[in-house]
XYZ file of N, CA and C in Angstrom:
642
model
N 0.839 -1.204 0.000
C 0.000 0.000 0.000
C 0.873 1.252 0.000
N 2.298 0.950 0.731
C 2.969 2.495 0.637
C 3.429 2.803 -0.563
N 3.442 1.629 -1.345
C 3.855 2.101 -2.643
C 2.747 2.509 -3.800
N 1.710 2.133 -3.288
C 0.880 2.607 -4.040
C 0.285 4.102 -3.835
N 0.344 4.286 -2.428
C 0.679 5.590 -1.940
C 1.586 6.674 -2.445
N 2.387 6.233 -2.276
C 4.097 6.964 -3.064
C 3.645 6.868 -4.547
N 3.349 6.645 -5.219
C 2.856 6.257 -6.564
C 1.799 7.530 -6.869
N 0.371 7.651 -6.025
C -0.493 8.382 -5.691
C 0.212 9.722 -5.852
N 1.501 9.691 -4.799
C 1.635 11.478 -4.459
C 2.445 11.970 -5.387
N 2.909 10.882 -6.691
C 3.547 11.577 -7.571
C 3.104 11.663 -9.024
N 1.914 10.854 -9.063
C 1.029 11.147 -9.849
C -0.233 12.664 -9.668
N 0.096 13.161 -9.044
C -0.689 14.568 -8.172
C 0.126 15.672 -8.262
N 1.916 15.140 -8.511
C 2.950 16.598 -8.050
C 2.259 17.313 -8.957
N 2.098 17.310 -10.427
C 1.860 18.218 -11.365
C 0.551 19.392 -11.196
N -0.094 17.885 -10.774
C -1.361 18.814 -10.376
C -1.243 19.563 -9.220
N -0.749 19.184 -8.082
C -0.545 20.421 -7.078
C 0.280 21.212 -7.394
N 1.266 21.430 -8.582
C 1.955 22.483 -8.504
C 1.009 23.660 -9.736
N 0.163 22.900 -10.100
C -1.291 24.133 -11.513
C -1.957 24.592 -9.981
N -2.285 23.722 -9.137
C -3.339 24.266 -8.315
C -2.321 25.201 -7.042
N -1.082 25.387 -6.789
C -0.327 26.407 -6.766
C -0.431 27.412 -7.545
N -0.229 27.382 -8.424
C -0.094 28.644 -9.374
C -1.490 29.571 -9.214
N -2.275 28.481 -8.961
C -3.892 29.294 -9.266
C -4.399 29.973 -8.101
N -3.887 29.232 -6.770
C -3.808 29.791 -5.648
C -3.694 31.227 -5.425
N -2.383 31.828 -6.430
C -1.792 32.485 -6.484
C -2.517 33.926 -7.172
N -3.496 33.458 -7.913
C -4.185 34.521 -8.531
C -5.475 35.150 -8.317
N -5.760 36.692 -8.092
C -6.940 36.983 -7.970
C -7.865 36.232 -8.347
N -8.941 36.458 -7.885
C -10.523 36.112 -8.629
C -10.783 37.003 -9.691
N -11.067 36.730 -11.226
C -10.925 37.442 -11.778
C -12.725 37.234 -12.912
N -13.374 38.319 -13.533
C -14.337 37.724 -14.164
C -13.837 36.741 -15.076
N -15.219 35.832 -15.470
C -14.828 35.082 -16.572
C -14.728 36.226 -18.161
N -13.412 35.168 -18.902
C -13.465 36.177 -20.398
C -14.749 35.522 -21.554
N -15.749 34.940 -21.208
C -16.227 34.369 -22.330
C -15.964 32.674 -22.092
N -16.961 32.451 -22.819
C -17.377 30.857 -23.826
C -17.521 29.517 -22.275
N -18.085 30.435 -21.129
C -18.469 29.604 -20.232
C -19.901 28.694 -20.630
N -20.670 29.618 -21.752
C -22.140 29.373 -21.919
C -22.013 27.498 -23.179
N -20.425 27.916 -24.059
C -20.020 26.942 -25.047
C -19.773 25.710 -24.007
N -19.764 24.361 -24.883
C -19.129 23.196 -24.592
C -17.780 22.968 -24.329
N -17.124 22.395 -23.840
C -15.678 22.642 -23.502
C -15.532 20.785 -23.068
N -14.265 20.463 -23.456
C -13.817 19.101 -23.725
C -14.014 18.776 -22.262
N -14.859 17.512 -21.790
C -14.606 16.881 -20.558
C -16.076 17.299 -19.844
N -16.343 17.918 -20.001
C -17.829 18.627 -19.344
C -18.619 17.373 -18.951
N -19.120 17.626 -17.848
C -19.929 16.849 -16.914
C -21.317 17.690 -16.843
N -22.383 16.949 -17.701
C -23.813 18.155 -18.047
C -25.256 16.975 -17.006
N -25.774 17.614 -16.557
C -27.486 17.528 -16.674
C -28.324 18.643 -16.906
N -29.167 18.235 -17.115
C -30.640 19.055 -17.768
C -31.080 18.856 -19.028
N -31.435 20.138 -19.770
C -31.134 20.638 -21.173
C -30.230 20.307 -21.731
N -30.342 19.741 -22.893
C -29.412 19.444 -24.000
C -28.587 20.322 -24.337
N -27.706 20.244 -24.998
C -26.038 21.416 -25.486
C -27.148 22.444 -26.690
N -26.798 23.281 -26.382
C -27.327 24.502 -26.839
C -28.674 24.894 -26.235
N -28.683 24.525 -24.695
C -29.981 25.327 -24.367
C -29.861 26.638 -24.503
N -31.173 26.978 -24.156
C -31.302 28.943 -24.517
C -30.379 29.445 -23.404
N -30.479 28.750 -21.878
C -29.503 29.001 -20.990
C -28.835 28.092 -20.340
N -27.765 28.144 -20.160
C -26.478 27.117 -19.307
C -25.991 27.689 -18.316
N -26.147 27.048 -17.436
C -25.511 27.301 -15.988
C -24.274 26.536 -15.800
N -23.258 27.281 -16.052
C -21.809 26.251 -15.356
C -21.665 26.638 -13.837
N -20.755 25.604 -13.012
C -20.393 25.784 -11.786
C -19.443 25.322 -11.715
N -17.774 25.998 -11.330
C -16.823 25.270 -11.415
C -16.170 25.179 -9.692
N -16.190 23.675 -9.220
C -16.360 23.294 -8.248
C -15.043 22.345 -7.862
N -15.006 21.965 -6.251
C -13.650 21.456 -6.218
C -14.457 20.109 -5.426
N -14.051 18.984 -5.152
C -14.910 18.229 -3.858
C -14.011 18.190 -2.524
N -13.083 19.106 -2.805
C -12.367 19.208 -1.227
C -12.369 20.869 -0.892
N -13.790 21.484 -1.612
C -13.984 22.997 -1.101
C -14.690 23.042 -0.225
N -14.704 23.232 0.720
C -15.917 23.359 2.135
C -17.256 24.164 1.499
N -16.462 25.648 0.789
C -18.029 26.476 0.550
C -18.767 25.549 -0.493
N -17.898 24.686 -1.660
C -18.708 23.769 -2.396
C -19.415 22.733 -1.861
N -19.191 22.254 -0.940
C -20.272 21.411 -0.184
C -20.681 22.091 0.497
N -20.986 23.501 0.696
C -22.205 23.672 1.833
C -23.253 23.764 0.856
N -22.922 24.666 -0.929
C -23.574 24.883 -1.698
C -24.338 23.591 -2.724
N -23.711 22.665 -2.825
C -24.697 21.167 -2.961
C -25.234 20.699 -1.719
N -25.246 20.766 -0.278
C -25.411 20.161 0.522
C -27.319 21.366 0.489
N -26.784 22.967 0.207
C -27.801 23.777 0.681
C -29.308 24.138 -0.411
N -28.151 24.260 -1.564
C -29.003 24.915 -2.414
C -29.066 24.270 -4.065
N -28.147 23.017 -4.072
C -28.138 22.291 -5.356
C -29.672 21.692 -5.243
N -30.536 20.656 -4.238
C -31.316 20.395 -4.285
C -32.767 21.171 -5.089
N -32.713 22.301 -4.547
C -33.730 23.240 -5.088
C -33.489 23.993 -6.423
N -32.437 23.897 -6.755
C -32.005 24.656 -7.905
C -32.074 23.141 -9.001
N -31.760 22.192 -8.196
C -31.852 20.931 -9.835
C -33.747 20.428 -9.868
N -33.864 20.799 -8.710
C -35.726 20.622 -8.583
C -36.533 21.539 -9.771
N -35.954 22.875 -9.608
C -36.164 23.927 -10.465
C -36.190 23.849 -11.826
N -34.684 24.001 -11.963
C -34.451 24.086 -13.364
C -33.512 23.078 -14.029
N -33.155 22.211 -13.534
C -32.128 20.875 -14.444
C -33.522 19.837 -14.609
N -33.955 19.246 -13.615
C -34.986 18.399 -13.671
C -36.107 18.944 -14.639
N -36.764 19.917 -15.000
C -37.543 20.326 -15.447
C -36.934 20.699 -17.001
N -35.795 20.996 -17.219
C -35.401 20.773 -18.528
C -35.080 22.574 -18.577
N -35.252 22.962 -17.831
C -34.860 24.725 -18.127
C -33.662 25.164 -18.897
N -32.827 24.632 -17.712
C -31.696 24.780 -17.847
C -30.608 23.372 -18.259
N -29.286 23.917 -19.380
C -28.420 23.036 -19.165
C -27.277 23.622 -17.946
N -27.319 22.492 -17.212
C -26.381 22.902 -15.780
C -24.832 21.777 -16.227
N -24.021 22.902 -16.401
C -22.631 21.737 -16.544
C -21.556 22.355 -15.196
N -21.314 20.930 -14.845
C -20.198 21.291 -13.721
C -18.748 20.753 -14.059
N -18.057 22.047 -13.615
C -16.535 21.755 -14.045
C -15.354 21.506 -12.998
N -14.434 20.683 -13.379
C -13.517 20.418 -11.961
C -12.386 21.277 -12.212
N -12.320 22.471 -10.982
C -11.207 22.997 -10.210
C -10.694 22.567 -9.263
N -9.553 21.560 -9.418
C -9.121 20.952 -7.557
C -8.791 22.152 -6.781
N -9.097 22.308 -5.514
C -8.511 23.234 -4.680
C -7.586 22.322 -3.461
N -7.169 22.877 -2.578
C -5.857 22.292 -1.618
C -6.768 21.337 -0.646
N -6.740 19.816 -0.504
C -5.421 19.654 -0.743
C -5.333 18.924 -2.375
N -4.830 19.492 -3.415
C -5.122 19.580 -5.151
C -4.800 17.923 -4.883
N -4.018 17.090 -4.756
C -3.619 15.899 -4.854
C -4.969 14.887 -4.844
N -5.584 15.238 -3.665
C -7.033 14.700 -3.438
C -8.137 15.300 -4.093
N -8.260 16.288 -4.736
C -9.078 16.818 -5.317
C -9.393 16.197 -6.706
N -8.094 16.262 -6.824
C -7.490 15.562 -8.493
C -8.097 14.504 -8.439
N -7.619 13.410 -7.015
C -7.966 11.900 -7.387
C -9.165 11.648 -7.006
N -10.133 12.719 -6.308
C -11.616 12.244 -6.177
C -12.183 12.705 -7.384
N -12.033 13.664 -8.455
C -12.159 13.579 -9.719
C -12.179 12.511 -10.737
N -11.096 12.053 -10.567
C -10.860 10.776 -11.323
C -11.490 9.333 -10.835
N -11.538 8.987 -9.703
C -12.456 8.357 -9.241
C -13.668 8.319 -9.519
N -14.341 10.074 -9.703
C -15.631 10.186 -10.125
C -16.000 9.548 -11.665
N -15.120 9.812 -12.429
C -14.976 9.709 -13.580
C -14.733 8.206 -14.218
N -14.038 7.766 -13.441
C -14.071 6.005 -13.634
C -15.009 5.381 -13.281
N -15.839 5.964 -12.467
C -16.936 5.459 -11.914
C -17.917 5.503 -12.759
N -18.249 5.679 -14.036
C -18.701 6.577 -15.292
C -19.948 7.188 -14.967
N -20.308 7.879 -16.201
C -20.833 9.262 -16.415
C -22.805 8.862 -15.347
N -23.114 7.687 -15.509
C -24.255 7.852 -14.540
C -23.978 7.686 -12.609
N -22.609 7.477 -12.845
C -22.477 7.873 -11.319
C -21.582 9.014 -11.288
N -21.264 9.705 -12.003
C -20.452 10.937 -11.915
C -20.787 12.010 -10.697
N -22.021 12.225 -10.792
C -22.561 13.677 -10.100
C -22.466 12.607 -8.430
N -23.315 11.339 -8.772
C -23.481 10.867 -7.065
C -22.198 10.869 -6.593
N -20.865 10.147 -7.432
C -19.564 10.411 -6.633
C -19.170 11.849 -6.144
N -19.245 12.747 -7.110
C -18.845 13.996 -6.594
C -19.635 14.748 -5.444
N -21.062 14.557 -5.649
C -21.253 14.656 -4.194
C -21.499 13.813 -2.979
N -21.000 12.946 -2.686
C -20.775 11.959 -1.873
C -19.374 12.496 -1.133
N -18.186 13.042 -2.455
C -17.048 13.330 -1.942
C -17.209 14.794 -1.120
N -18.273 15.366 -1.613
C -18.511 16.380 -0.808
C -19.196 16.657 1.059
N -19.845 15.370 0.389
C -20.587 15.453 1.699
C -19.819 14.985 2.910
N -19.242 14.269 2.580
C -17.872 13.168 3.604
C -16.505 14.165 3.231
N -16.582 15.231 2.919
C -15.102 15.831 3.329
C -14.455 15.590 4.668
N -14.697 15.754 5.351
C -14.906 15.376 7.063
C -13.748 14.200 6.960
N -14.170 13.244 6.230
C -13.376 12.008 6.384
C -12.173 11.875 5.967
N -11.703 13.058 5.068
C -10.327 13.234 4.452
C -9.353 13.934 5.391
N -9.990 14.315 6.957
C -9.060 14.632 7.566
C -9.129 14.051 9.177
N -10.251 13.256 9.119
C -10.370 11.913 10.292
C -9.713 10.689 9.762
N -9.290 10.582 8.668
C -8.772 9.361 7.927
C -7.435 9.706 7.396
N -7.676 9.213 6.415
C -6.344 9.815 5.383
C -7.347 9.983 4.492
N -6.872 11.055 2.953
C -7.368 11.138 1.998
C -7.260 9.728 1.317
N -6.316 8.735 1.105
C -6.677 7.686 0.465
C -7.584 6.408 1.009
N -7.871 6.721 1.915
C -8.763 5.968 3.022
C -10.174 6.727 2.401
N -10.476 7.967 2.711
C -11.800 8.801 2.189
C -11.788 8.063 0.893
N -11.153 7.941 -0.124
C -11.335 8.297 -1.581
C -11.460 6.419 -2.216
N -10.842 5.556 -1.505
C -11.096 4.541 -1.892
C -12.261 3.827 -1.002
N -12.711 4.465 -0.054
C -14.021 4.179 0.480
C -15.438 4.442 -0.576
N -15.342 5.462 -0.965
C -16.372 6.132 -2.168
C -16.243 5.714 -3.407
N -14.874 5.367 -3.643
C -14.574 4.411 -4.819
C -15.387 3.030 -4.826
N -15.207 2.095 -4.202
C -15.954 1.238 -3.248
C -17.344 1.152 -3.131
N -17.851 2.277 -2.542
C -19.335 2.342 -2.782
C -20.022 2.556 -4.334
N -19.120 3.108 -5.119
C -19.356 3.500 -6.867
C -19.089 1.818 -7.661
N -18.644 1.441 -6.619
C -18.590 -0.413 -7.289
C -16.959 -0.482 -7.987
N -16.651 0.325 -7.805
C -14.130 -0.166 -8.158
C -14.308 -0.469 -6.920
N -13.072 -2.084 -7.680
C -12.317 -2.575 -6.290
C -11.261 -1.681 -6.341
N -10.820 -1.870 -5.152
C -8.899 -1.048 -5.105
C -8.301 -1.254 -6.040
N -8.127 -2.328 -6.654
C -7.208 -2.425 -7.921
C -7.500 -1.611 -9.213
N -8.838 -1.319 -9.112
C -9.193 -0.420 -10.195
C -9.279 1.258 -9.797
N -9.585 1.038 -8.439
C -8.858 2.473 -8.062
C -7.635 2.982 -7.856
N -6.627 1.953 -8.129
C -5.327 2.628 -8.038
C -4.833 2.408 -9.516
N -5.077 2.182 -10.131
C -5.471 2.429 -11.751
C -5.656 3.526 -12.150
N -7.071 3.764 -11.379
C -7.789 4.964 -11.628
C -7.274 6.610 -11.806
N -6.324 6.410 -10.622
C -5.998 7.555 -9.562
C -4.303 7.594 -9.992
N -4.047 6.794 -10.904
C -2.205 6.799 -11.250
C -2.042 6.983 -12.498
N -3.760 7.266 -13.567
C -3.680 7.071 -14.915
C -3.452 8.570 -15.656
N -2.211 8.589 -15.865
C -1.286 9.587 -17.288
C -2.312 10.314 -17.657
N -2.948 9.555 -18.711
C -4.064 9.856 -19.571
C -4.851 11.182 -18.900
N -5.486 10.480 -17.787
C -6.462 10.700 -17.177
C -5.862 12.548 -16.359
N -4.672 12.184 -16.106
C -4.078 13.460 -15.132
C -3.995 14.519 -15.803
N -3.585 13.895 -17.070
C -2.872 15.043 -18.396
C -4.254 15.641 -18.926
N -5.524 14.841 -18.857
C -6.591 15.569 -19.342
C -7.166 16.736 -18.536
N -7.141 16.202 -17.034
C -7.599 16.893 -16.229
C -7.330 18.616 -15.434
N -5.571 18.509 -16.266
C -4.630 19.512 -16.160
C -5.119 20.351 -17.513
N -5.406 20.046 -18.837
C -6.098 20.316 -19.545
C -7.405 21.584 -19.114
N -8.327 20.393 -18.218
C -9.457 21.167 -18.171
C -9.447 22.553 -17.038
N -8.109 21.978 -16.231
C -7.538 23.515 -15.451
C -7.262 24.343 -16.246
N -6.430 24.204 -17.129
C -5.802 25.160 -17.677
C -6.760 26.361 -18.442
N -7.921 25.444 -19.140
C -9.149 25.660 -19.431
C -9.745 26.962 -18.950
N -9.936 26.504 -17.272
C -10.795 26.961 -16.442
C -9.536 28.413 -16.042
N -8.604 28.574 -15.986
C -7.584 29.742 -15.865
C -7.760 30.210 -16.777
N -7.328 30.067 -17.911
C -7.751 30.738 -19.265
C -9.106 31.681 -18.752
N -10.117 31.388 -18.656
C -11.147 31.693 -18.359
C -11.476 32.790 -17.249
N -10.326 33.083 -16.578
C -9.807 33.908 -15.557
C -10.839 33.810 -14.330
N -10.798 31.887 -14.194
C -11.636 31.586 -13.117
C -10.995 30.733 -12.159
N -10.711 31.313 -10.983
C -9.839 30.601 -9.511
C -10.314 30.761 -8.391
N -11.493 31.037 -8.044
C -12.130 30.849 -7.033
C -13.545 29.807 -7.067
N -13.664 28.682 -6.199
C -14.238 28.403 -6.075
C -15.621 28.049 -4.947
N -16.737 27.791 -5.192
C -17.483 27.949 -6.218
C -17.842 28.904 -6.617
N -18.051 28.848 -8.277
C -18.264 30.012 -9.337
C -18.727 29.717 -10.440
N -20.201 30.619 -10.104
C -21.360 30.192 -11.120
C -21.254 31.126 -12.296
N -21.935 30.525 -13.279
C -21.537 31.596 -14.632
C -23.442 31.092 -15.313
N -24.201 32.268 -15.775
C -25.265 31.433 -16.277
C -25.124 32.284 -17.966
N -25.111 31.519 -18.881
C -24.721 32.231 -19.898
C -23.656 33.202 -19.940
N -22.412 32.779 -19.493
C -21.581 33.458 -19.509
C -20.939 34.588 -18.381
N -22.387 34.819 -17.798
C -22.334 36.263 -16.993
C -22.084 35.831 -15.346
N -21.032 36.346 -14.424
C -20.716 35.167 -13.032
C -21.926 36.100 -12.548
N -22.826 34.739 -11.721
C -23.095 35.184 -10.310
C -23.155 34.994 -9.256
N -22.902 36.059 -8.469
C -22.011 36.237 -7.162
C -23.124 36.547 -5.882
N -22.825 36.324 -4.722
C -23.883 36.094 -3.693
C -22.711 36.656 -2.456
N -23.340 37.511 -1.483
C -22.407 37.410 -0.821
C -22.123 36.127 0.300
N -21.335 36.220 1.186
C -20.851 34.870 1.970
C -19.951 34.399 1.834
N -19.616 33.980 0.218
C -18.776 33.096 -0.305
C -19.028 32.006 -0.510
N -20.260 31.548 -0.389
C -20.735 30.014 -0.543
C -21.325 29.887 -1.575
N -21.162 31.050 -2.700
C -21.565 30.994 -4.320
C -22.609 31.330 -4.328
N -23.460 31.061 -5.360
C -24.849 32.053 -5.909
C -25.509 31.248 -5.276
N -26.230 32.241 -4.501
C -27.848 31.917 -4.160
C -28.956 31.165 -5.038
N -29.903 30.736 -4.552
C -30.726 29.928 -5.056
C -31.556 31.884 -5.856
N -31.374 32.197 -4.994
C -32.380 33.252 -5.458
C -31.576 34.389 -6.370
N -30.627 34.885 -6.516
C -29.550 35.257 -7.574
C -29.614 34.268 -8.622
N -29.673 32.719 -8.383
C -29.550 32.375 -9.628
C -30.509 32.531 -10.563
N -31.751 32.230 -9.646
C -32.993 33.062 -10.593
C -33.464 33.903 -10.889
N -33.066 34.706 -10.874
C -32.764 36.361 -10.947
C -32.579 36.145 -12.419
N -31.130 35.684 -12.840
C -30.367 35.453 -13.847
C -30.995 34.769 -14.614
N -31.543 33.511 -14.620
C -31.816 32.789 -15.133
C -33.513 32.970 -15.536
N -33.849 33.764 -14.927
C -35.264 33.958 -15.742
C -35.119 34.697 -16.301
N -34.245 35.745 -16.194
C -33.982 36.889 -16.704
C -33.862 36.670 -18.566
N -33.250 35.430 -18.259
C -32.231 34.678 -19.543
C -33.286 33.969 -20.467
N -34.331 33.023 -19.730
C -35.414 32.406 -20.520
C -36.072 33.472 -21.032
N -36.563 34.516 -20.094
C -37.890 35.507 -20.929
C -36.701 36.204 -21.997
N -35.735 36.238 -22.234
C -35.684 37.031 -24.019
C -36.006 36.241 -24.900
């Protein structure tokens, strides 16, 4: 296991040293094409080219991101994903500690696309456990419940492919002059709530009706 460990933390250096850099930078608006498709996207609702898209770019080791699925995802996918309003796509920003962020990503993702959203918030809801445990204790527990044995989670969580894409969709999300998380964009335009625990249920509809009635 320590080597699969040791294996783990150096399959992550890269990524903790992007999620350094990003650390490093204001919160800045987005420049555009949050409302477009973008390689890797994780969608429910509305089909690709709804009239409006809600992105949220989220970490599963952000505290304010799990208070904001724990508070206000329920009523907002009741609203408008379930009902077809909106296309809602969520994007992965690892935040610290990036190593674990990275590999509960990828976990999510091996777990494929109809357990995607339940892994990611599962990893949210049990943050707690990534620092009563170890993070590879948290992350192959949830792996586990998504149906990978360990052997396919340390596969999962060591795969090139998989790291190099995911550094990709950072780079993406910087481009975009977006480093704080969570950060909602609905057609392009961020909205912001105060607290820090991201857009309100009621800001988002603000926006978002705003967006259907043209």
């Amino acid at each position: 296991m320590a080597q699969t460990e040791s294996r783990f933390a150096r399959m992550s250096r890269r990524a903790a040293i992007t999620g350094a850099a990003m650390a490093t930078m204001a919160l800045a608006a987005c420049g555009g094409g949050a409302k477009g498709a973008a390689e890797g996207d994780m969608a429910q609702g509305a089909a690709e080219g709804a009239k409006v898209t809600v992105v949220e770019y989220a970490s599963v080791t952000c505290p304010h991101c799990a208070i904001w699925q724990e508070n206000t995802y329920p009523a907002f996918k009741a609203k408008y994903v379930d009902t077809g309003k909106v296309r809602y796509i969520f994007r992965e920003l690892p935040t610290p500690p990036v190593d674990a962020a990275t590999a509960g990503f990828l976990v999510a993702r091996c777990a494929g696309p109809d357990k995607y959203f339940d892994v990611v918030h599962q990893l949210m809801k049990t943050q707690q456990e990534m620092i009563t445990t170890s993070p590879r204790e948290w992350l192959l527990r949830t792996a586990q419940a998504a149906g990978l044995s360990e052997e396919q989670f340390n596969q999962c969580v060591t795969d090139k492919n998989a790291v190099a894409a995911m550094e990709k969709r950072v780079q993406a999300a910087r481009a975009q002059g977006v480093t704080g998380t969570p950060a909602f964009y609905v057609n392009d335009t961020q909205v912001i709530s105060p607290g820090g625990e991201g857009a309100s249920l009621a800001d988002l509809s603000a926006a978002i009706d705003a967006a259907l009635a043209k």
